[in-house]
Amino acid sequence: MELSDLPLPSGEASPMLQSRDLEELEQLQTTLLERFFGAMSRWQGHWCCLLSIFQAICTFHIFIYVFQTAPKDFWCAPPANLNQMNLSEWRNLSQTSDGCLLLDLDYSQLIVEDGQVTNWPANASDLGYRQCQDFEFSDNDALTLVQEFELVCGRDILSLVETCFLVGAAAGAVLSGWISDRFGRRHTLMAFVTIQSVFGGILAFSTSVAMFMSLRVIIGFASMTVTVVSFVLVVELVSGKWRTVIGILNILPVAVTYVLASGMAYLIRDWRILQLVISWPWLIMLGIWFWLPESPRWLLAQGRLDELCGLIERAAKTNGTSSQLPTNYRKTLEAAVPREVQPQQEGAGSEEVKGDSLEAASSHQSGHVNPLLVVFGGKYWRTTCLTLIIWLTLIIIYFGLTLHLSNLGGNIYINNAVAGTIEAVSICTSILVVLKAGIRRSLIGYMLLPGLCCLATNLVPSQTGVIALATIAKCLIGANNAIIPTYTAMQYPTIVRNFGVGMGNLAAGIGLILVPFLWHLEHIDALLPLNVMGVCGLIGAIAICLMKDVN
C-alpha cells in the first residue's frame, strides 16, 4: 500500500478526537512503520525475546506467595513442664482437632513420667476451651510466612495479606497506562522493574505482618505496571499477524515460571531466602536500559521524529537493510505526526512538508486527548464495557485456579509444576488455533471450555477427578490469558492503547482482589468456588461473542 492510497480526512479538525480519525491515523502510522521496520525482523525478534523476560519477573512475585504461605500442620504448644509429653497424646487430649482451642485447665499441676501424663483429670471432657496463645508447627518444611507470624486460627489473615498485593496491582493497572503514555514505554518499564526488584528484596527483611503487607502493595503496583508496559511495548514493535503471535508468546514465560517457581520453592523452603532469590538478581536487567528501544508507534504519535529516525537506522543496521532506506523517509513520517505535536518538529524540517495530503494527515488529531473520554466515548464505550467483563471473568477463573490449586488437595509442588507445563504447551498450541480459527473464535472456545470443566466437577465422584478437571480448566484458561492482552490491544489506537489495556487490567485487579475471598465459599460447599468460576466462564464467552473481530 502506498502512502497516497491511504484515506486521509479533510477539513478542519474537531476539538475532540473522533474515532474515525483515530482509526485512519492508526492505519497510516502502521503502514509507515511496517514499511521501515518490517512486520518481523531480526532486530524486532531480538527485543521481543528479551522483553518477554519481564513477564517472568512479575510472575515470580505474583506466584511465589503460594509457596511462602503454604499450609503447615500446627497445634497448640504445650507448656514447658509438658515438653516431654508424647506429641500425639498431647494433641489428642488437650485440644480440638483444628488445633485452635485448648482445654481450659491448669497445666502446671500435671506431671509427666516416661512421656505419659500420670494425673490427667478424669473430668477433662467436661471442661470448656480457651483460645491457644502459642503454636507449634510441623518441621517437615522450613520457615513459611504462616509459621513465622503464626497466621492461624483467629490470626489467619492470609486473604487480607494476599489482597494487599492485588490492591497494588489494581492501582498499577489503572495508572500504568497513563504513566507510560505520558513518559514513554521504555523509561516507565525500567523504572518500575527497579522498584519491583529493590522493594522485593527489602520484603525479605520484614519484621512484622504490617511491614510485609505494605511492601506487597508497592510490589503489586510495580509488577502490574511492568506486566502491562512490557506487553504493550512488544506488541508495538511488530506488525501484521506477528502482533498476535508475539503477543501470545510474550505470555509463555508466565507458564514456564510456574514450573521454575515450583522447583525453586521445593529446593528453597525458607520464605525469606526465596524472596531474595526472585528479587535482587533481576537488577541485572537494568543493564539493557540504555539500549532498550522506545516504542516506534509511541514516538511517532508524540512527534519525536529524531528519536524515531535513529531507531529506524539502528534496526536497519542490525537487519542489514540500511541501503534500502529512502533518503527522504523523514518527510514521509511527518505525514503521520498529529497536529498537536507538530510544533516540536519546527526547525527539524517539518516546515518543508507541503501538500494537501500531508496537511490533511496532520489534522487527524488536535487538542488535548483525554484517554478516558476516548475509551468510554464514541464507538469505544461498548468495547471497553465488554473488555471489563471479559477480563474480570477471565482473571477470576485463571487466578482462582492458579493461586489456589492447592485448596483442592494433592502435592502443591507437583500440581503446580504439572499445571505450568501443560499450560505452556496450551499457549504454544493456541497460536496455531488463533491463526487457523481467528482470534475471537479462539477466545470464545478458550473461555467456554474452562467454564464447562469447572461445572463438570459436580459430576465426578472422586477428588482426583476434580483435580484433573480443574487442571484442564487452568491450562485452557491459561491460553486465554495469553491471547486476551493482544486482542485488547488491537481494539484501541496507539495513543490510548496502553490505557485501554490498563482498563482491562483494572478489571483484572478487581478480580484478583475477589479471588482470595471466593475460596471462602468452600466452607459452604467444597465445589462452590468452582461452580462460580464455571458461571464466570459462560458469562465471559457471551461477552466475547458481542465483541468486534479484529485482524
Coordinates of C-alpha atoms in Angstrom, one line a residue:
M1 CA 0.0 0.0 0.0
E2 CA 1.4 3.4 -1.0
L3 CA 1.1 6.5 1.2
S4 CA -1.2 8.1 -1.3
D5 CA -3.6 5.1 -1.2
L6 CA -4.4 5.7 2.5
P7 CA -7.7 7.5 3.2
L8 CA -6.9 10.9 4.8
P9 CA -9.6 13.1 6.3
S10 CA -10.0 16.6 5.1
G11 CA -11.5 19.7 6.5
E12 CA -10.9 21.3 9.9
A13 CA -10.2 19.1 12.9
S14 CA -12.8 19.0 15.6
P15 CA -11.8 19.9 19.1
M16 CA -12.4 16.4 20.3
L17 CA -10.7 13.4 18.7
Q18 CA -13.2 11.3 16.6
S19 CA -12.9 7.5 16.5
R20 CA -12.8 7.5 12.7
D21 CA -9.9 9.9 12.7
L22 CA -8.1 7.7 15.2
E23 CA -8.5 4.6 13.0
E24 CA -7.3 6.4 9.9
L25 CA -4.3 7.9 11.7
E26 CA -3.5 4.5 13.2
Q27 CA -3.7 2.9 9.7
L28 CA -1.3 5.5 8.3
Q29 CA 1.2 5.0 11.2
T30 CA 1.0 1.2 11.0
T31 CA 1.7 1.2 7.2
L32 CA 4.6 3.6 7.5
L33 CA 6.3 1.7 10.5
E34 CA 5.8 -1.6 8.8
R35 CA 7.5 -0.2 5.7
F36 CA 10.6 0.9 7.6
F37 CA 10.8 -1.8 10.3
G38 CA 9.1 -4.7 8.6
A39 CA 6.4 -6.9 10.2
M40 CA 9.0 -9.1 11.9
S41 CA 12.8 -8.8 11.5
R42 CA 15.9 -9.9 13.3
W43 CA 16.0 -6.7 15.3
Q44 CA 12.4 -7.0 16.4
G45 CA 12.7 -10.6 17.3
H46 CA 15.8 -9.9 19.4
W47 CA 14.0 -7.4 21.5
C48 CA 10.8 -9.3 21.7
C49 CA 12.7 -12.2 23.3
L50 CA 14.4 -10.0 25.8
L51 CA 11.2 -8.2 26.8
S52 CA 9.4 -11.5 27.4
I53 CA 11.8 -12.0 30.4
F54 CA 9.9 -9.2 32.2
Q55 CA 6.8 -11.3 32.3
A56 CA 8.7 -14.0 34.2
I57 CA 10.0 -11.4 36.7
C58 CA 6.4 -10.4 37.5
T59 CA 5.1 -13.9 37.7
F60 CA 7.7 -14.9 40.3
H61 CA 6.4 -12.1 42.6
I62 CA 2.7 -12.9 42.0
F63 CA 3.0 -16.7 42.3
I64 CA 5.7 -17.3 44.9
Y65 CA 3.3 -16.2 47.6
V66 CA 1.5 -19.6 47.1
F67 CA 4.6 -21.3 48.5
Q68 CA 5.5 -18.7 51.0
T69 CA 2.2 -19.2 52.7
A70 CA 1.9 -23.0 52.1
P71 CA -0.3 -24.7 54.7
K72 CA 1.6 -26.4 57.5
D73 CA 0.3 -28.7 60.3
F74 CA 0.1 -26.9 63.6
W75 CA -1.2 -27.4 67.1
C76 CA -1.3 -25.6 70.5
A77 CA 2.1 -25.5 72.0
P78 CA 2.5 -27.4 75.3
P79 CA 3.6 -25.6 78.4
A80 CA 7.3 -26.0 79.5
N81 CA 6.5 -28.7 82.1
L82 CA 4.9 -30.9 79.4
N83 CA 7.6 -30.7 76.8
Q84 CA 8.5 -34.4 77.4
M85 CA 4.9 -35.5 76.8
N86 CA 4.2 -37.6 73.7
L87 CA 3.1 -35.2 71.0
S88 CA 0.2 -37.3 69.7
E89 CA -1.2 -37.8 73.2
W90 CA -0.9 -34.1 73.9
R91 CA -2.8 -33.2 70.8
N92 CA -5.5 -35.8 71.3
L93 CA -6.1 -35.0 75.0
S94 CA -5.7 -31.2 75.2
Q95 CA -7.1 -29.5 72.1
T96 CA -9.7 -29.5 69.3
S97 CA -8.9 -31.2 66.0
D98 CA -8.2 -27.9 64.3
G99 CA -5.5 -27.0 66.8
C100 CA -7.1 -23.7 67.7
L101 CA -8.7 -24.4 71.1
L102 CA -7.1 -25.7 74.3
L103 CA -8.8 -27.3 77.3
D104 CA -9.3 -24.8 80.0
L105 CA -7.3 -26.3 82.9
D106 CA -4.3 -25.7 85.0
Y107 CA -1.5 -27.5 83.1
S108 CA 1.2 -26.5 85.7
Q109 CA -0.2 -29.2 88.0
L110 CA 0.2 -32.0 85.5
I111 CA 3.1 -34.5 85.9
V112 CA 4.8 -36.3 83.0
E113 CA 6.7 -39.6 83.5
D114 CA 8.2 -41.6 80.6
G115 CA 6.3 -39.3 78.2
Q116 CA 2.9 -40.0 79.8
V117 CA 0.8 -37.8 82.0
T118 CA 0.1 -39.5 85.3
N119 CA -2.6 -37.2 86.7
W120 CA -4.7 -36.2 83.8
P121 CA -8.1 -35.0 85.2
A122 CA -10.9 -37.5 84.8
N123 CA -13.5 -34.8 84.1
A124 CA -11.4 -33.1 81.4
S125 CA -14.1 -33.7 78.8
D126 CA -16.5 -31.6 80.8
L127 CA -14.2 -28.6 80.9
G128 CA -14.5 -25.7 78.4
Y129 CA -12.0 -24.5 75.9
R130 CA -9.9 -21.3 75.5
Q131 CA -8.0 -19.9 72.6
C132 CA -4.5 -21.1 72.1
Q133 CA -1.9 -18.3 72.6
D134 CA 1.2 -20.2 71.3
F135 CA 1.5 -22.6 68.4
E136 CA 4.0 -25.2 67.2
F137 CA 4.4 -26.2 63.5
S138 CA 5.4 -29.3 61.7
D139 CA 9.1 -29.3 60.8
N140 CA 8.6 -31.1 57.5
D141 CA 9.1 -27.8 55.7
A142 CA 11.3 -24.9 56.6
L143 CA 10.1 -21.4 57.6
T144 CA 7.0 -20.1 56.0
L145 CA 5.2 -16.8 56.5
V146 CA 2.4 -18.6 58.2
Q147 CA 4.7 -20.1 60.7
E148 CA 6.9 -17.1 61.4
F149 CA 4.0 -14.8 62.2
E150 CA 1.6 -17.5 63.4
L151 CA -1.1 -16.6 60.9
V152 CA -3.5 -19.4 62.0
C153 CA -6.9 -19.6 63.7
G154 CA -8.0 -16.2 64.9
R155 CA -4.9 -14.6 63.3
D156 CA -5.5 -16.2 59.9
I157 CA -5.4 -13.0 57.8
L158 CA -3.9 -14.6 54.7
S159 CA -6.7 -13.5 52.5
L160 CA -6.1 -9.9 53.6
V161 CA -2.3 -10.3 53.2
E162 CA -2.9 -11.6 49.7
T163 CA -5.3 -8.8 48.9
C164 CA -2.6 -6.2 49.7
F165 CA -0.6 -7.2 46.6
L166 CA -3.7 -7.4 44.5
V167 CA -4.9 -3.9 45.5
G168 CA -1.5 -2.6 44.4
A169 CA -1.8 -4.5 41.2
A170 CA -5.3 -3.0 40.6
A171 CA -3.9 0.5 41.1
G172 CA -1.0 -0.2 38.8
A173 CA -3.4 -1.5 36.1
V174 CA -5.1 1.9 36.1
L175 CA -2.1 4.2 36.4
S176 CA 0.4 2.3 34.4
G177 CA -1.4 3.2 31.1
W178 CA -1.3 6.9 31.9
I179 CA 2.3 6.9 33.1
S180 CA 3.7 5.1 30.0
D181 CA 1.5 7.1 27.6
R182 CA 2.9 10.2 29.2
F183 CA 6.5 9.3 29.8
G184 CA 7.0 6.5 27.3
R185 CA 7.2 2.7 27.5
R186 CA 10.9 2.4 27.9
H187 CA 11.6 4.6 30.9
T188 CA 8.4 3.5 32.7
L189 CA 9.2 -0.2 32.3
M190 CA 12.8 0.1 33.6
A191 CA 11.9 2.4 36.4
F192 CA 9.3 0.0 37.8
V193 CA 11.5 -3.0 37.3
T194 CA 13.9 -1.2 39.6
I195 CA 11.2 -0.5 42.1
Q196 CA 10.0 -4.1 41.9
S197 CA 13.4 -5.7 42.5
V198 CA 14.5 -3.3 45.2
F199 CA 11.3 -3.5 47.3
G200 CA 11.1 -7.2 46.6
G201 CA 14.4 -7.7 48.3
I202 CA 13.5 -5.4 51.2
L203 CA 10.4 -7.6 51.7
A204 CA 12.6 -10.5 52.7
F205 CA 13.6 -8.5 55.8
S206 CA 10.1 -7.8 57.0
T207 CA 9.9 -7.7 60.8
S208 CA 6.1 -7.7 61.0
V209 CA 3.0 -8.6 59.0
A210 CA 2.2 -4.9 58.7
M211 CA 5.5 -4.3 57.0
F212 CA 5.1 -7.3 54.8
M213 CA 1.6 -6.1 53.7
S214 CA 2.7 -2.5 53.0
L215 CA 5.6 -3.7 50.8
R216 CA 3.4 -6.1 48.9
V217 CA 1.2 -3.2 47.9
I218 CA 4.2 -1.4 46.4
I219 CA 5.4 -4.6 44.7
G220 CA 1.9 -5.3 43.3
F221 CA 1.8 -1.8 41.8
A222 CA 5.2 -2.2 40.2
S223 CA 4.6 -5.8 39.0
M224 CA 1.3 -4.9 37.2
T225 CA 3.0 -1.8 35.6
V226 CA 5.9 -3.9 34.3
T227 CA 3.4 -6.6 33.0
V228 CA 1.3 -4.1 31.1
V229 CA 4.0 -1.9 29.7
S230 CA 6.4 -4.7 28.6
F231 CA 3.5 -6.4 26.8
V232 CA 2.4 -3.2 25.0
L233 CA 5.9 -2.4 24.0
V234 CA 6.3 -5.9 22.5
V235 CA 3.0 -5.6 20.5
E236 CA 4.0 -2.1 19.3
L237 CA 7.4 -3.3 17.9
V238 CA 5.8 -5.7 15.4
S239 CA 3.1 -5.6 12.8
G240 CA 0.6 -7.8 11.0
K241 CA -0.1 -11.3 12.2
W242 CA 3.1 -11.1 14.2
R243 CA 1.3 -8.9 16.7
T244 CA -0.9 -11.8 17.6
V245 CA 1.9 -14.4 17.5
I246 CA 4.4 -12.3 19.6
G247 CA 1.6 -11.1 21.9
I248 CA 0.8 -14.7 22.8
L249 CA 4.4 -15.8 23.0
N250 CA 5.1 -12.9 25.3
I251 CA 2.9 -14.6 27.9
L252 CA 4.6 -18.0 27.5
P253 CA 7.2 -17.2 30.2
V254 CA 4.4 -16.9 32.7
A255 CA 3.6 -20.6 32.4
V256 CA 7.2 -21.6 32.4
T257 CA 7.8 -19.5 35.5
Y258 CA 5.1 -21.6 37.3
V259 CA 7.3 -24.7 36.8
L260 CA 10.5 -22.8 37.8
A261 CA 8.9 -21.3 40.9
S262 CA 7.7 -24.8 41.9
G263 CA 11.2 -26.2 41.6
M264 CA 12.8 -23.3 43.4
A265 CA 10.2 -23.3 46.2
Y266 CA 10.8 -27.1 46.6
L267 CA 14.6 -26.6 47.0
I268 CA 14.5 -23.3 49.0
R269 CA 12.0 -23.8 51.8
D270 CA 12.8 -20.6 53.8
W271 CA 10.5 -17.8 52.5
R272 CA 13.0 -15.0 53.1
I273 CA 15.8 -16.6 51.1
L274 CA 13.3 -17.5 48.4
Q275 CA 12.1 -13.9 48.3
L276 CA 15.7 -12.6 47.8
V277 CA 16.4 -15.1 45.1
I278 CA 13.4 -13.9 43.0
S279 CA 14.1 -10.2 43.5
W280 CA 17.7 -8.9 43.5
P281 CA 19.2 -11.0 40.7
W282 CA 16.8 -9.3 38.3
L283 CA 18.6 -5.9 38.9
I284 CA 20.9 -7.2 36.2
M285 CA 18.2 -6.3 33.7
L286 CA 18.9 -2.6 34.3
G287 CA 22.0 -3.2 32.1
I288 CA 19.8 -3.0 28.9
W289 CA 18.1 0.3 29.9
F290 CA 20.4 2.4 27.6
W291 CA 19.9 0.1 24.6
L292 CA 16.2 -0.8 25.1
P293 CA 14.2 0.8 22.2
E294 CA 11.3 3.0 22.8
S295 CA 8.0 2.1 21.1
P296 CA 8.2 3.3 17.5
R297 CA 4.4 3.9 17.5
W298 CA 4.6 6.0 20.6
L299 CA 7.5 8.0 19.2
L300 CA 5.5 8.7 16.1
A301 CA 2.4 9.6 18.0
Q302 CA 4.4 12.0 20.1
G303 CA 6.1 13.5 17.0
R304 CA 9.6 12.6 18.3
L305 CA 11.0 12.1 14.8
D306 CA 14.7 12.5 15.7
E307 CA 14.5 9.5 18.1
L308 CA 12.3 7.5 15.7
C309 CA 14.7 8.1 12.8
G310 CA 17.6 7.0 15.0
L311 CA 15.6 3.8 15.9
I312 CA 14.8 3.1 12.3
E313 CA 18.5 3.4 11.4
R314 CA 19.6 1.1 14.3
A315 CA 17.1 -1.5 13.2
A316 CA 18.1 -1.2 9.6
K317 CA 21.8 -1.6 10.5
T318 CA 21.0 -4.8 12.5
N319 CA 18.9 -6.2 9.7
G320 CA 21.4 -5.2 7.0
T321 CA 18.8 -3.1 5.2
S322 CA 20.4 0.4 5.7
S323 CA 20.9 0.8 1.9
Q324 CA 17.1 0.3 1.3
L325 CA 16.1 3.3 3.4
P326 CA 14.9 6.2 1.2
T327 CA 16.8 9.4 1.6
N328 CA 13.6 11.4 2.4
Y329 CA 11.9 8.9 4.7
R330 CA 11.7 11.5 7.5
K331 CA 9.3 13.6 5.4
T332 CA 7.1 10.6 4.9
L333 CA 6.9 10.0 8.6
E334 CA 5.9 13.6 9.2
A335 CA 2.7 12.9 7.3
A336 CA 1.6 10.7 10.3
V337 CA 2.5 13.2 13.1
P338 CA -0.5 14.5 14.9
R339 CA -1.1 18.3 14.6
E340 CA -0.8 18.9 18.4
V341 CA 2.8 17.8 18.4
Q342 CA 4.0 19.2 15.1
P343 CA 5.3 22.4 16.6
Q344 CA 8.0 20.2 18.1
Q345 CA 9.2 19.5 14.6
E346 CA 9.8 23.1 13.7
G347 CA 13.4 23.7 12.8
A348 CA 13.8 20.0 12.1
G349 CA 12.4 20.0 8.6
S350 CA 8.7 19.9 9.2
E351 CA 8.2 23.4 7.6
E352 CA 9.3 21.8 4.3
V353 CA 6.3 19.5 4.3
K354 CA 3.9 20.7 1.7
G355 CA 0.8 19.5 0.0
D356 CA -2.8 19.0 0.9
S357 CA -2.4 15.3 1.8
L358 CA 0.2 16.0 4.4
E359 CA -1.9 18.9 5.8
A360 CA -4.9 16.6 6.0
A361 CA -2.9 13.9 7.8
S362 CA -1.8 16.4 10.4
S363 CA -5.5 17.2 11.1
H364 CA -6.1 13.8 12.5
Q365 CA -5.5 15.0 16.0
S366 CA -5.8 18.3 17.6
G367 CA -6.3 19.5 21.2
H368 CA -5.7 17.5 24.3
V369 CA -6.6 13.8 24.1
N370 CA -8.3 12.6 27.2
P371 CA -7.9 8.8 27.1
L372 CA -10.8 8.2 29.5
L373 CA -13.1 10.1 27.1
V374 CA -11.8 8.1 24.1
V375 CA -12.2 4.6 25.6
F376 CA -15.6 5.5 27.0
G377 CA -16.8 7.7 24.2
G378 CA -17.9 7.3 20.6
K379 CA -17.6 3.7 19.3
Y380 CA -15.2 2.5 22.0
W381 CA -17.5 2.6 25.0
R382 CA -19.2 -0.7 24.2
T383 CA -15.8 -2.3 23.6
T384 CA -14.5 -1.0 26.9
C385 CA -17.5 -2.3 28.9
L386 CA -17.3 -5.7 27.3
T387 CA -13.5 -5.7 27.9
L388 CA -14.1 -5.1 31.6
I389 CA -16.5 -8.1 31.8
I390 CA -14.1 -10.4 29.9
W391 CA -11.0 -9.6 31.9
L392 CA -12.9 -9.8 35.2
T393 CA -14.4 -13.3 34.5
L394 CA -11.1 -14.5 33.0
I395 CA -9.0 -13.5 36.0
I396 CA -11.4 -15.0 38.5
I397 CA -11.0 -18.3 36.8
Y398 CA -7.3 -18.1 36.0
F399 CA -6.0 -16.9 39.3
G400 CA -8.7 -18.6 41.2
L401 CA -7.2 -21.9 40.0
T402 CA -3.6 -20.7 39.7
L403 CA -3.2 -19.3 43.3
H404 CA -5.5 -21.8 45.0
L405 CA -4.9 -25.1 43.2
S406 CA -3.6 -26.5 46.5
N407 CA -7.0 -26.0 48.1
L408 CA -8.2 -29.0 46.1
G409 CA -5.5 -31.2 47.7
G410 CA -2.5 -33.1 46.4
N411 CA 1.2 -32.1 46.4
I412 CA 1.5 -28.3 46.0
Y413 CA 4.8 -28.5 44.2
I414 CA 3.9 -31.3 41.8
N415 CA 0.4 -30.0 41.0
N416 CA 1.7 -26.5 40.1
A417 CA 4.7 -27.8 38.1
V418 CA 2.4 -30.2 36.1
A419 CA -0.2 -27.4 35.5
G420 CA 2.5 -25.0 34.4
T421 CA 4.0 -27.5 31.9
I422 CA 0.6 -28.2 30.4
E423 CA -0.3 -24.5 30.3
A424 CA 2.9 -23.8 28.4
V425 CA 2.0 -26.4 25.8
S426 CA -1.5 -25.0 25.6
I427 CA -0.2 -21.5 25.0
C428 CA 2.0 -22.7 22.1
T429 CA -0.8 -24.7 20.6
S430 CA -3.1 -21.6 20.9
I431 CA -1.0 -19.8 18.3
L432 CA -1.9 -22.4 15.7
V433 CA -5.6 -22.3 16.8
V434 CA -5.7 -18.5 16.5
L435 CA -4.1 -18.4 13.1
K436 CA -6.5 -21.1 11.9
A437 CA -9.8 -20.2 13.6
G438 CA -9.2 -16.5 14.2
I439 CA -8.6 -14.7 17.5
R440 CA -12.2 -14.0 18.6
R441 CA -13.5 -17.6 18.0
S442 CA -10.4 -18.9 19.7
L443 CA -11.1 -16.7 22.7
I444 CA -14.7 -17.9 22.9
G445 CA -13.6 -21.6 22.9
Y446 CA -10.9 -21.0 25.5
M447 CA -13.3 -19.2 27.8
L448 CA -16.3 -21.6 27.3
L449 CA -14.4 -24.9 27.8
P450 CA -12.8 -24.0 31.2
G451 CA -16.2 -22.9 32.4
L452 CA -17.7 -26.2 31.4
C453 CA -14.8 -28.1 33.1
C454 CA -15.4 -26.2 36.3
L455 CA -19.1 -27.0 36.2
A456 CA -18.3 -30.7 35.3
T457 CA -16.6 -31.2 38.7
N458 CA -20.1 -31.7 40.1
L459 CA -20.4 -34.9 38.1
V460 CA -17.2 -36.6 39.1
P461 CA -17.2 -38.7 42.3
S462 CA -13.5 -38.6 43.2
Q463 CA -11.3 -35.8 44.4
T464 CA -8.7 -37.0 41.8
G465 CA -11.3 -36.3 39.1
V466 CA -12.0 -32.8 40.5
I467 CA -8.2 -32.0 40.5
A468 CA -7.9 -33.3 36.9
L469 CA -10.8 -31.2 35.6
A470 CA -9.5 -28.1 37.5
T471 CA -6.0 -28.6 36.0
I472 CA -7.5 -28.9 32.5
A473 CA -9.6 -25.7 33.1
K474 CA -6.5 -23.9 34.3
C475 CA -4.5 -24.8 31.2
L476 CA -7.2 -23.8 28.8
I477 CA -7.9 -20.5 30.6
G478 CA -4.1 -20.0 30.6
A479 CA -4.2 -19.9 26.8
N480 CA -7.0 -17.4 27.0
N481 CA -4.9 -15.3 29.4
A482 CA -2.1 -15.3 26.8
I483 CA -4.4 -14.2 23.9
I484 CA -6.6 -11.6 25.6
P485 CA -4.0 -8.9 26.0
T486 CA -3.2 -9.0 22.3
Y487 CA -6.9 -8.9 21.4
T488 CA -7.5 -6.0 23.8
A489 CA -4.5 -4.0 22.5
M490 CA -5.8 -4.5 18.9
Q491 CA -9.1 -2.9 19.8
Y492 CA -7.6 0.6 20.5
P493 CA -5.4 3.1 18.7
T494 CA -1.8 3.8 19.8
I495 CA -2.5 7.0 21.8
V496 CA -4.9 5.1 24.1
R497 CA -3.7 1.5 23.6
N498 CA -1.9 1.3 27.0
F499 CA -4.8 3.0 28.7
G500 CA -7.2 0.5 27.0
V501 CA -5.2 -2.5 28.1
G502 CA -4.9 -0.8 31.5
M503 CA -8.7 -0.8 31.7
G504 CA -8.7 -4.5 31.2
N505 CA -6.1 -4.9 33.9
L506 CA -8.3 -2.7 36.2
A507 CA -11.0 -5.3 35.9
A508 CA -8.3 -8.0 36.4
G509 CA -7.2 -6.2 39.5
I510 CA -10.7 -6.3 40.9
G511 CA -10.9 -10.0 40.0
L512 CA -7.6 -10.6 41.8
I513 CA -9.0 -8.9 44.9
L514 CA -12.1 -11.1 44.9
V515 CA -10.2 -14.4 44.3
P516 CA -9.0 -14.9 47.9
F517 CA -12.5 -14.4 49.3
L518 CA -14.0 -16.6 46.5
W519 CA -12.4 -19.6 48.1
H520 CA -14.1 -18.9 51.5
L521 CA -17.2 -20.3 49.8
E522 CA -15.7 -23.8 50.1
H523 CA -16.7 -23.7 53.7
I524 CA -20.3 -23.7 52.4
D525 CA -19.7 -26.3 49.8
A526 CA -16.4 -27.7 48.6
L527 CA -17.2 -27.2 44.9
L528 CA -19.0 -23.8 45.2
P529 CA -15.9 -21.8 44.2
L530 CA -15.5 -24.0 41.0
N531 CA -19.2 -23.5 40.3
V532 CA -18.8 -19.7 40.5
M533 CA -15.8 -20.0 38.1
G534 CA -17.9 -22.1 35.7
V535 CA -20.6 -19.4 35.6
C536 CA -17.9 -16.8 35.0
G537 CA -16.7 -18.8 32.0
L538 CA -20.1 -18.8 30.4
I539 CA -20.6 -15.0 31.0
G540 CA -17.1 -14.3 29.6
A541 CA -17.8 -16.4 26.5
I542 CA -21.0 -14.4 25.9
A543 CA -19.2 -11.1 26.3
I544 CA -16.5 -12.1 23.7
C545 CA -19.3 -13.1 21.3
L546 CA -20.5 -9.5 21.5
M547 CA -17.1 -8.0 20.8
K548 CA -16.0 -7.0 17.3
D549 CA -13.5 -9.2 15.5
V550 CA -10.0 -7.8 14.6
N551 CA -7.5 -8.8 12.0

